[in-house]
Short mmCIF file of C-alpha atoms in Angstrom, two decimals:
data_model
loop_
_atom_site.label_atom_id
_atom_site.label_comp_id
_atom_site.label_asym_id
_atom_site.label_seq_id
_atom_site.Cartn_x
_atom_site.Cartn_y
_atom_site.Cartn_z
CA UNK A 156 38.48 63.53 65.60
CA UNK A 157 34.71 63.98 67.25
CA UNK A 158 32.68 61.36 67.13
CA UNK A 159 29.78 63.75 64.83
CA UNK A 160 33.10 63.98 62.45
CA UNK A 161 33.83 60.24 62.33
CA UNK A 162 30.16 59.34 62.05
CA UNK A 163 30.07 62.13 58.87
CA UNK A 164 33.73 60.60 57.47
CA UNK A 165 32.47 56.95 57.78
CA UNK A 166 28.65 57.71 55.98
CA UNK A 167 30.28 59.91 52.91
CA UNK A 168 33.12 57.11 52.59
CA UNK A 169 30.18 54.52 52.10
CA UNK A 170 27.90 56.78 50.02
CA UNK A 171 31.03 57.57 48.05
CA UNK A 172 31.78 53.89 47.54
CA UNK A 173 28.23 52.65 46.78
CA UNK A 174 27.53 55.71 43.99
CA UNK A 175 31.22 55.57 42.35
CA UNK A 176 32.69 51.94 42.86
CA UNK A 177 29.48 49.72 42.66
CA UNK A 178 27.19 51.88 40.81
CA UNK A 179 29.60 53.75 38.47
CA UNK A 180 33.00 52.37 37.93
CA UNK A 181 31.75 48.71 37.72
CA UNK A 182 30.69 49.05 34.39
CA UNK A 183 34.06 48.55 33.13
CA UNK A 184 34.51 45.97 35.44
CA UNK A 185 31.57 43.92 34.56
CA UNK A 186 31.56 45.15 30.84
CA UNK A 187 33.31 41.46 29.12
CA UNK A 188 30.73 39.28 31.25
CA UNK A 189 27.88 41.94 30.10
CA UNK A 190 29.15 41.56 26.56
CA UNK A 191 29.09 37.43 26.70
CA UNK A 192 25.78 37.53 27.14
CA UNK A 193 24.61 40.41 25.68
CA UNK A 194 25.87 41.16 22.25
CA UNK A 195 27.27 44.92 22.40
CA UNK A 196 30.15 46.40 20.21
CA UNK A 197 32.55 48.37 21.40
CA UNK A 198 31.12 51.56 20.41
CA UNK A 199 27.69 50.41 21.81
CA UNK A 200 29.44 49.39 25.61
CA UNK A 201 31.19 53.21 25.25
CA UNK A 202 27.65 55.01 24.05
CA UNK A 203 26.39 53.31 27.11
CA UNK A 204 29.21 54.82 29.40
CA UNK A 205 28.95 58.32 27.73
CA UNK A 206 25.21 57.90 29.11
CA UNK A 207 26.22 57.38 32.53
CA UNK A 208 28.71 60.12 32.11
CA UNK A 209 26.06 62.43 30.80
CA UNK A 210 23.13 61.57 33.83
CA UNK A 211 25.86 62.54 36.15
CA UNK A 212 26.27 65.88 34.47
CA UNK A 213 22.94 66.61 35.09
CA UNK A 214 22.55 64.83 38.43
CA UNK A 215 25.72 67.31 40.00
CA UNK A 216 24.11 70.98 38.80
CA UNK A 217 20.39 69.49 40.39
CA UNK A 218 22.40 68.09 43.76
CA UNK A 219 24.42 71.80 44.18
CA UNK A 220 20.50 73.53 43.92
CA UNK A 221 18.75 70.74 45.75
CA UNK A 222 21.78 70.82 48.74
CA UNK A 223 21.13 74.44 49.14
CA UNK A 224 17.71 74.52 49.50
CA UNK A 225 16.41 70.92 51.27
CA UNK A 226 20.86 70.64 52.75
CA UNK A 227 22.43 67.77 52.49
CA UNK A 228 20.70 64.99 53.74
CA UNK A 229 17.13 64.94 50.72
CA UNK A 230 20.04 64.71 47.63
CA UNK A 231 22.26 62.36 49.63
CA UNK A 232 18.76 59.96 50.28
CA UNK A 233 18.57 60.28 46.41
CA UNK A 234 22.10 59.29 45.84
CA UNK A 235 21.40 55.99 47.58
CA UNK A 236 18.06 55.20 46.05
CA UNK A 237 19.51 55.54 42.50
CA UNK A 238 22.76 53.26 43.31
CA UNK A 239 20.43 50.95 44.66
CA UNK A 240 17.62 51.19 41.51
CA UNK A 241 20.45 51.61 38.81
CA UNK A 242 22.28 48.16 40.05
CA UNK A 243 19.09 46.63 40.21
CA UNK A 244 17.85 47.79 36.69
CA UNK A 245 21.01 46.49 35.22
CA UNK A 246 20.93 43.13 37.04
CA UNK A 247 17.87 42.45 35.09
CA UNK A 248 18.87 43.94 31.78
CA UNK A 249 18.22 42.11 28.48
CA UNK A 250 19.59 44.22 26.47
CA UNK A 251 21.19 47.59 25.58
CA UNK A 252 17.74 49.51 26.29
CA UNK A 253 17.72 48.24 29.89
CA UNK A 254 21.40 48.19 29.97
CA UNK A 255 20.90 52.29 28.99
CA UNK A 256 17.95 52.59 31.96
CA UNK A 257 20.45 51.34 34.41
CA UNK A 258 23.84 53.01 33.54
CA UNK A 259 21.70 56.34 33.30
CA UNK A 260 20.51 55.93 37.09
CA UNK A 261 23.78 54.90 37.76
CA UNK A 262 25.45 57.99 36.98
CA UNK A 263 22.68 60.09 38.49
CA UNK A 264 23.61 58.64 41.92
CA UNK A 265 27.83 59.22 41.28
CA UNK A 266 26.22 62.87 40.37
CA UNK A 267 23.75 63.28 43.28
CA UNK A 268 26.48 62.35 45.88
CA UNK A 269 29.21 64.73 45.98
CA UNK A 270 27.81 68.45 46.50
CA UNK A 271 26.06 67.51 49.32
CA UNK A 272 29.16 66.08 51.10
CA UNK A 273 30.80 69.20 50.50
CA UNK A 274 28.01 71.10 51.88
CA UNK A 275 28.06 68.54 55.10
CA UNK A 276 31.61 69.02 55.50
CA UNK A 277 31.88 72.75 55.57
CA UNK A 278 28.43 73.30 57.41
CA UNK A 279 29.66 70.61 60.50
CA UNK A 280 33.50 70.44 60.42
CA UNK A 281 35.60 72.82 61.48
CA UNK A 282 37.89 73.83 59.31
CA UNK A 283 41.45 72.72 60.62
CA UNK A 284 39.78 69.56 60.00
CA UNK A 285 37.93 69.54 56.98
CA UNK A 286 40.60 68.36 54.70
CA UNK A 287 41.17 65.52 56.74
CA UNK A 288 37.25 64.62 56.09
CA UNK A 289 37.33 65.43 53.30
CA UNK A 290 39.87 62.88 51.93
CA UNK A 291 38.49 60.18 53.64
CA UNK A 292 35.50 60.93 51.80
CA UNK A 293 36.86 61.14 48.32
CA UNK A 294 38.67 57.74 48.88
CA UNK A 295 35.17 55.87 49.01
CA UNK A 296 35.70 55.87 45.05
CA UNK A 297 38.76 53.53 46.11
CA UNK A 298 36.89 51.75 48.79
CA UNK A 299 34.02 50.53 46.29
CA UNK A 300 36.20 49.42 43.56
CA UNK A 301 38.05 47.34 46.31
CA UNK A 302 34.62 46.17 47.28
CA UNK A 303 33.40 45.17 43.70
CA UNK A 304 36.03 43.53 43.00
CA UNK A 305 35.96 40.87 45.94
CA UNK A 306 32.71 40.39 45.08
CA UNK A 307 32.72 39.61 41.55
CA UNK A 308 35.56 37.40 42.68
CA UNK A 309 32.87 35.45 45.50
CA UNK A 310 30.20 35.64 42.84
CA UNK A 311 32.63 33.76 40.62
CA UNK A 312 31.97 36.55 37.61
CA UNK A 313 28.40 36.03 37.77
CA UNK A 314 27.47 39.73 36.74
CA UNK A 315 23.79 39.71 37.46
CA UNK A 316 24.32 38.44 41.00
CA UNK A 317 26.69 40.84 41.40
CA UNK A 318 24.62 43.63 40.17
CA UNK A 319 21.93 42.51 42.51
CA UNK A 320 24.06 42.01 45.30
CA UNK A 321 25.58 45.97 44.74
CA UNK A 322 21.95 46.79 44.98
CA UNK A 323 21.21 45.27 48.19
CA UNK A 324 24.45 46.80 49.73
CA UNK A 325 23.74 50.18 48.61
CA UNK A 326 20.94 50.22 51.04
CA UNK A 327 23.68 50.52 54.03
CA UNK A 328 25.04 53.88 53.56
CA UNK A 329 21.36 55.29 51.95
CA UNK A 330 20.22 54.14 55.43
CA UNK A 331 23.47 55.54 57.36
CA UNK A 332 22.29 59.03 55.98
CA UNK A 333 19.08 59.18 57.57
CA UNK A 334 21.13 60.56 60.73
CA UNK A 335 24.10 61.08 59.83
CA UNK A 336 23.95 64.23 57.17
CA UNK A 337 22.33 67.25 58.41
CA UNK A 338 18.93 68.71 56.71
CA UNK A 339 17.52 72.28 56.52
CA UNK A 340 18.33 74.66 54.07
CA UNK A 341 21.76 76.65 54.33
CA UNK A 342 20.35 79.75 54.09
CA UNK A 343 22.22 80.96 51.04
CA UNK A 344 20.60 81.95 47.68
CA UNK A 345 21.70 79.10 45.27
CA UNK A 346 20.39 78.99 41.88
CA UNK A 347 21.49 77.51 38.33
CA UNK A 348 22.47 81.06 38.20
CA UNK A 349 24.76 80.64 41.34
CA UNK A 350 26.27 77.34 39.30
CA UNK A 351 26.74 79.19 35.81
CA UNK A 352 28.21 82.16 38.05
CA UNK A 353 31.31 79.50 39.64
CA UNK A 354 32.10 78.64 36.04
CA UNK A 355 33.05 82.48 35.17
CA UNK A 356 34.64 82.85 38.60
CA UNK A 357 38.43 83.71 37.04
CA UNK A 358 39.95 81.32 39.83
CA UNK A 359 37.97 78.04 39.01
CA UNK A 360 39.13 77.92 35.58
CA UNK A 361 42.13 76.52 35.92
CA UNK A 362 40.68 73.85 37.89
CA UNK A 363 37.68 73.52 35.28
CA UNK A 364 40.17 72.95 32.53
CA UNK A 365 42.04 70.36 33.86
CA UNK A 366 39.06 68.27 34.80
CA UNK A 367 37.59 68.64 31.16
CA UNK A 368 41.13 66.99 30.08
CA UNK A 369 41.39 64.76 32.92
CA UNK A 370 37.61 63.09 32.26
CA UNK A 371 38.55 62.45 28.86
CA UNK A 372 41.74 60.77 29.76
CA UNK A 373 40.11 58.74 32.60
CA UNK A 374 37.19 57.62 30.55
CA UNK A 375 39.91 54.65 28.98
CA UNK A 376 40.50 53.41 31.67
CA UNK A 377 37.52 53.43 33.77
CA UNK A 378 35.01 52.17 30.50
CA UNK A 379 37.54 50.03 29.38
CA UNK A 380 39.90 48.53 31.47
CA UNK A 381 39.04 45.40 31.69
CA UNK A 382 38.39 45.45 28.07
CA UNK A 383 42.05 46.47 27.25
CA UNK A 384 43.34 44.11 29.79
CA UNK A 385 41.90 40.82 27.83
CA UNK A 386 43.15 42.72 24.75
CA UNK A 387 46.58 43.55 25.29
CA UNK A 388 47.67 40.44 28.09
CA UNK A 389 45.38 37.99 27.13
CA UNK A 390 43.84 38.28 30.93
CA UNK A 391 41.33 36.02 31.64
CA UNK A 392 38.39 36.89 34.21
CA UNK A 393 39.72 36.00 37.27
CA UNK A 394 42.76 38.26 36.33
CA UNK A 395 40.64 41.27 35.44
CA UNK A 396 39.43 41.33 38.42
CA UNK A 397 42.41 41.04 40.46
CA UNK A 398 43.84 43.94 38.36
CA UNK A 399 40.49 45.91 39.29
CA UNK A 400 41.57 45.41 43.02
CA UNK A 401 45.03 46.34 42.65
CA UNK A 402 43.14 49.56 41.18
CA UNK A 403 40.99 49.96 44.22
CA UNK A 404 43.55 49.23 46.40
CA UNK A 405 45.86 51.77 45.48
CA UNK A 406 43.33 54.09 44.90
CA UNK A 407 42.95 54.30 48.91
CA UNK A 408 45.97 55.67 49.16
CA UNK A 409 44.43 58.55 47.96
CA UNK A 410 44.21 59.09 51.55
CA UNK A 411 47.57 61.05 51.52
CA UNK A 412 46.37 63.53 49.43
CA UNK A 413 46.24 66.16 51.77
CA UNK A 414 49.38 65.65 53.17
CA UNK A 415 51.05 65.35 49.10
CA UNK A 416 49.45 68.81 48.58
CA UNK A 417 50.14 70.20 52.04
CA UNK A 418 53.69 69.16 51.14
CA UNK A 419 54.34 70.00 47.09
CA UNK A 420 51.19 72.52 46.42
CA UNK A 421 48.13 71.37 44.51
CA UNK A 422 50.24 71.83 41.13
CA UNK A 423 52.86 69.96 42.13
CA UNK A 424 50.79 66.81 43.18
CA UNK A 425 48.13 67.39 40.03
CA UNK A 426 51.03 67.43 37.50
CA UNK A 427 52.68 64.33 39.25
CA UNK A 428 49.73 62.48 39.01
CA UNK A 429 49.21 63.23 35.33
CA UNK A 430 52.55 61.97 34.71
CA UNK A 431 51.54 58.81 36.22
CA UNK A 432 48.51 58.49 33.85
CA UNK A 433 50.66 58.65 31.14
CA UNK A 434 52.95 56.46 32.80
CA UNK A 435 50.09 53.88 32.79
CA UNK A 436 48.53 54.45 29.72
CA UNK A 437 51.99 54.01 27.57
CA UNK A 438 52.70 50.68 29.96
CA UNK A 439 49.43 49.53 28.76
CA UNK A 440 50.67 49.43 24.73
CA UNK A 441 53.67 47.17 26.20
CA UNK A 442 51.44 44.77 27.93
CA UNK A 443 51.32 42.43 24.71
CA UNK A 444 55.02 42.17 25.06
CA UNK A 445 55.01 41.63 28.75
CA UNK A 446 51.42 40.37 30.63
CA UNK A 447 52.74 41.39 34.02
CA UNK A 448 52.76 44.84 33.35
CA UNK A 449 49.39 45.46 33.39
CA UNK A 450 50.09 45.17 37.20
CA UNK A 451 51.34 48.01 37.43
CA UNK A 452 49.35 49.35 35.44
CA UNK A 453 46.24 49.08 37.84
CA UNK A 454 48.52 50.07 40.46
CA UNK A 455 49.40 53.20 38.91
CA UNK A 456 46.38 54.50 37.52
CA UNK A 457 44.60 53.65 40.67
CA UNK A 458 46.65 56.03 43.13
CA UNK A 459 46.70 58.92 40.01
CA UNK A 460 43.14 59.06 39.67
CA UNK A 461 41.78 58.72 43.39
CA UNK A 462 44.47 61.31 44.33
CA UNK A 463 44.26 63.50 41.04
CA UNK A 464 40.21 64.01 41.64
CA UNK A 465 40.67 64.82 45.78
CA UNK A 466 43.07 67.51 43.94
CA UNK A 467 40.69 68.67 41.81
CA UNK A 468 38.22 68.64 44.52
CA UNK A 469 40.33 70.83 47.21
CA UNK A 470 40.71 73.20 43.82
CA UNK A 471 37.21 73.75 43.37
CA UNK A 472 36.12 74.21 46.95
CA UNK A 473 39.31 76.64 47.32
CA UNK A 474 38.28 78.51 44.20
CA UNK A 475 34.59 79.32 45.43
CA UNK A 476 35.68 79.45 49.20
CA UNK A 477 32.09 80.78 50.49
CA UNK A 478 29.84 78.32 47.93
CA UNK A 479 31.84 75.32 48.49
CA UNK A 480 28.92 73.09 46.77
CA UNK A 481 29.00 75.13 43.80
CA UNK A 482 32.80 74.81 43.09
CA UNK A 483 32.84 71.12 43.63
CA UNK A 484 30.21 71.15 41.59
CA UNK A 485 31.82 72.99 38.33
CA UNK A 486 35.02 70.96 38.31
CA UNK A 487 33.33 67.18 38.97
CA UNK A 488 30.50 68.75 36.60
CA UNK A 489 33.83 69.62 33.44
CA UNK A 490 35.13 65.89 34.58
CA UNK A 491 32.29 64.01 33.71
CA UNK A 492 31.36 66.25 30.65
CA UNK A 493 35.39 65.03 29.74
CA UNK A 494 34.09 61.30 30.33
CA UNK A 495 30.94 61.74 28.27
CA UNK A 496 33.21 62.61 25.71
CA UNK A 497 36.21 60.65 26.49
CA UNK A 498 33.69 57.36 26.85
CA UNK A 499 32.27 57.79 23.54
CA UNK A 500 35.80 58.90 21.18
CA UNK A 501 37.64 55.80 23.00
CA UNK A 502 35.43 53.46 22.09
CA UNK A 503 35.42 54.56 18.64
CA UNK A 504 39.35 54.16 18.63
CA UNK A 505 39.29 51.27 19.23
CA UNK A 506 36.70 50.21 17.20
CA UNK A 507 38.37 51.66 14.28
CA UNK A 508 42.04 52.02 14.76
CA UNK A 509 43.06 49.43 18.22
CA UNK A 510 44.42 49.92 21.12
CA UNK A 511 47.42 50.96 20.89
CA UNK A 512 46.53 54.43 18.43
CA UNK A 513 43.75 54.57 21.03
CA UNK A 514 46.28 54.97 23.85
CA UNK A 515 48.67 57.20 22.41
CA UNK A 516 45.67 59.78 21.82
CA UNK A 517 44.52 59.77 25.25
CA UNK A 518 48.17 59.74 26.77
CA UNK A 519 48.67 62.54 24.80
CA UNK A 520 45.76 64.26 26.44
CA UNK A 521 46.77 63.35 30.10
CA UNK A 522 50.61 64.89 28.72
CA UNK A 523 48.33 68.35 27.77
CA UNK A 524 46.93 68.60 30.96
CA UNK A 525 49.77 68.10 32.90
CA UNK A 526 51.14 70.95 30.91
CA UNK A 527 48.73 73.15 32.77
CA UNK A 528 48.02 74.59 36.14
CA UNK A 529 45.12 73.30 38.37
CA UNK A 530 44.99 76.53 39.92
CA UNK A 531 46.12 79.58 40.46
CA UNK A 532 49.22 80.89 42.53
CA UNK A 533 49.34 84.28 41.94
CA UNK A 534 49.60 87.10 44.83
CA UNK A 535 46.35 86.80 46.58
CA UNK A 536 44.71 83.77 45.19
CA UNK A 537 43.25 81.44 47.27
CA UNK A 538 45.56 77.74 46.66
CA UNK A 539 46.17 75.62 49.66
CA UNK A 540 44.29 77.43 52.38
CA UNK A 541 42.26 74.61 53.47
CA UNK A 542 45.69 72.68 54.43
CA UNK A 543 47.51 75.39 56.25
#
C-alpha cells in the first residue's frame, strides 16, 4: 500500500475511533458511573442517547454538503473539534442539561466524520484498493471502544477523568487531519437536493431499509449494555468494562469484511451478521441463569455490528457509485434515525416491562431485517463491484 494510502488509512482509523468509540459509544459504557452520581432514570439515560442519535442525523446530511463543497479535510477538522468539546462538556456535566449539551456534540462529531472519509477515499485511492481502506477505516469504531475501555479500566471507573482524558486524545487524529485529508472542492454539484435524490435512487433502498432496522436493534446494546450487563449477571464495574473490550476487540475483526463479502456477497455476510445479533440478544435473557455468557455476548455483538455497518457502508457507496458521499450518507443517515428511535423505545422497555420483553422485541427486529436484502442482485445492479 503507498505511503499517501497508509497515512489516509491510519488518520480515518483514528478519527473513526475518537468520533464513534470515545465520543459516541462510551455513553453506554460510562452510563452506571454517570447514573451514581447523577440521578437519571432509565428513560432519561435513553432520551439522552436518542439526542446523540438525532445530532448525528443532522451532522451526516451537513458533512455530505460541506465535503462537496470545502472536500474533506474543513468537516473532518469539525469532526475532531466536536469529539474533543462534546467529551469535555460531559466531563463537567452536573446534570442532565449538560449531560444533553455534551451527548448532542457528541453525536455531531460520529455524524461529521464519515462522508468525508468516503469522499477522501474515492478522490485519492485507487480503486483496486479502496475497499481495503476502506475497512480499515470503518474498524476505528472497534479501535475506540478497545481504547475506552483500557482507559476507564487505568482511570479506575472514574468517568469524569475519563471524559476529560477522551477529550485530550481526540486532539491526535483532529491534528493528523491537518495533512493528511485533502481540501478543495470536488467539483460536483452537491446539494440537500443531491442527498434527498440518493434516498429515491431505487438501488439504495434496500440498503436504507436495513439500516433503519439495524439502528433500532443496535441502539440496546450500544445505550445499554453495560446497563443490561449489571442487570442480568450481576456484573460489577470492573466486569463491564472488560465485557466492553471483548466488544471492541472483536469488533476489529471487522477488518475481514471485505474479504467475508468478496467471498459470500454482501447478503450473505449482512444476513449472517443479523443472525448473530439475535444470537446475542437472546444469550443476553440467559445471562441471569449463567453470568459467563454475557462473554460471549460482547464477543458476538462486537464482530456483528463492526462488520454489519462496513456492509452497509460498501452498500451505500455501491448504490450511488459516482456520489459516493451521498450514499454513505443515506444509509449511516436511516441507521442513526433507527438509533434515535431504537435509544428512546428501549429505554422505555425496560422501564416498563424489563429486560427480558425488552430483548425479545428488539431480537425480533434484528430477525426482520435479516429477512431482507441489503441490496440488490438483479441483472445489472451494481453489488460487489468495489471487491472484484
Amino acid at each position: 500500500m503507498p505511503a499517501g494510502n497508509k497515512r489516509l488509512a491510519l488518520t480515518g482509523f483514528l478519527l473513526i475511533a475518537a468520533a464513534y468509540g470515545l465520543a459516541r459509544f462510551s455513553w453506554g459504557l460510562l452510563l452506571p458511573g454517570i447514573r451514581q452520581d447523577i440521578p437519571l432514570s432509565l428513560s432519561v439515560a435513553g432520551t439522552l442517547a436518542s439526542a446523540s442519535f438525532a445530532a448525528y442525523c443532522v451532522a451526516v446530511i451537513f458533512a455530505s454538503v460541506c465535503t462537496a463543497k470545502t472536500g474533506p479535510r474543513f468537516p473532518s477538522l469539525l469532526a475532531g473539534l466536536c469529539a474533543v468539546a462534546g467529551t469535555a462538556i460531559i466531563a463537567f456535566s452536573h446534570g442532565a442539561a449538560g449531560l444533553m449539551a455534551g451527548v448532542i456534540c457528541a453525536g455531531l462529531s460520529a455524524g461529521l466524520v464519515s462522508p468525508p472519509m468516503a469522499e477522501a477515499v474515492n478522490r485519492n485511492v485507487a480503486s483496486g484498493e479502496q475497499p481495503v481502506v476502506n475497512t480499515i477505516i470503518n474498524a476505528g469504531t472497534g479501535g475506540g471502544v478497545i481504547f475506552s475501555a483500557l482507559a476507564v479500566l487505568a482511570l479506575t471507573d472514574n468517568w469524569r477523568a475519563t471524559y476529560l482524558f477522551f477529550a485530550c486524545v481526540s486532539l491526535i487524529p483532529t491534528l493528523l487531519a491537518l495533512k493528511a485529508l485533502p481540501a478543495g472542492a470536488s467539483g460536483e454539484t452537491f446539494s440537500l437536493k443531491t442527498q434527498f435524490a440518493a434516498f429515491l435512487a431505487p438501488a439504495l433502498r434496500p440498503p436504507l431499509v436495513v439500516a433503519f432496522l439495524s439502528g433500532i436493534a443496535s441502539a440496546a446494546y450500544w445505550s445499554f449494555g453495560p446497563v443490561m450487563f449489571t442487570s442480568q449477571a450481576g456484573a460489577n464495574e470492573r466486569t463491564i468494562t472488560l465485557l466492553w473490550l471483548i466488544t471492541g476487540v472483536t469488533g476489529c475483526f471487522g477488518l475481514v469484511t471485505g474479504y467475508l463479502t468478496n467471498r459470500f456477497g454482501v447478503n450473505a455476510v449482512h444476513r449472517m451478521m443479523q443472525a448473530l445479533t439475535v444470537a446475542a440478544f437472546v444469550l443476553f435473557i440467559f445471562a441471569s441463569r449463567s453470568p459467563l455468557v454475557v462473554y460471549l455476548v460482547a464477543a458476538l455483538y462486537g464482530f456483528a455490528y463492526i462488520t454489519l455497518s462496513g456492509v452497509l457502508l460498501v452498500s451505500g457507496v455501491n448504490a450511488t457509485a459516482d456520489k459516493p458521499a451521498a450514499g454513505l450518507g443515506a444509509v449511516f443517515l436511516m441507521l442513526a434515525i433507527g438509533q434515535v428511535a431504537g435509544a428512546a423505545a428501549f429505554g422505555l422497555l425496560l422501564d416498563s416491562a424489563g429486560a427480558v420483553i425488552a430483548l425479545l422485541i428488539f431480537s425480533a427486529v434484528a430477525l426482520l431485517a435479516m429477512l431482507l436484502p441489503v441490496a440488490r442482485t438483479q441483472k445489472g445492479d451494481v453489488v460487489d463491484a468495489a471487491f472484484k
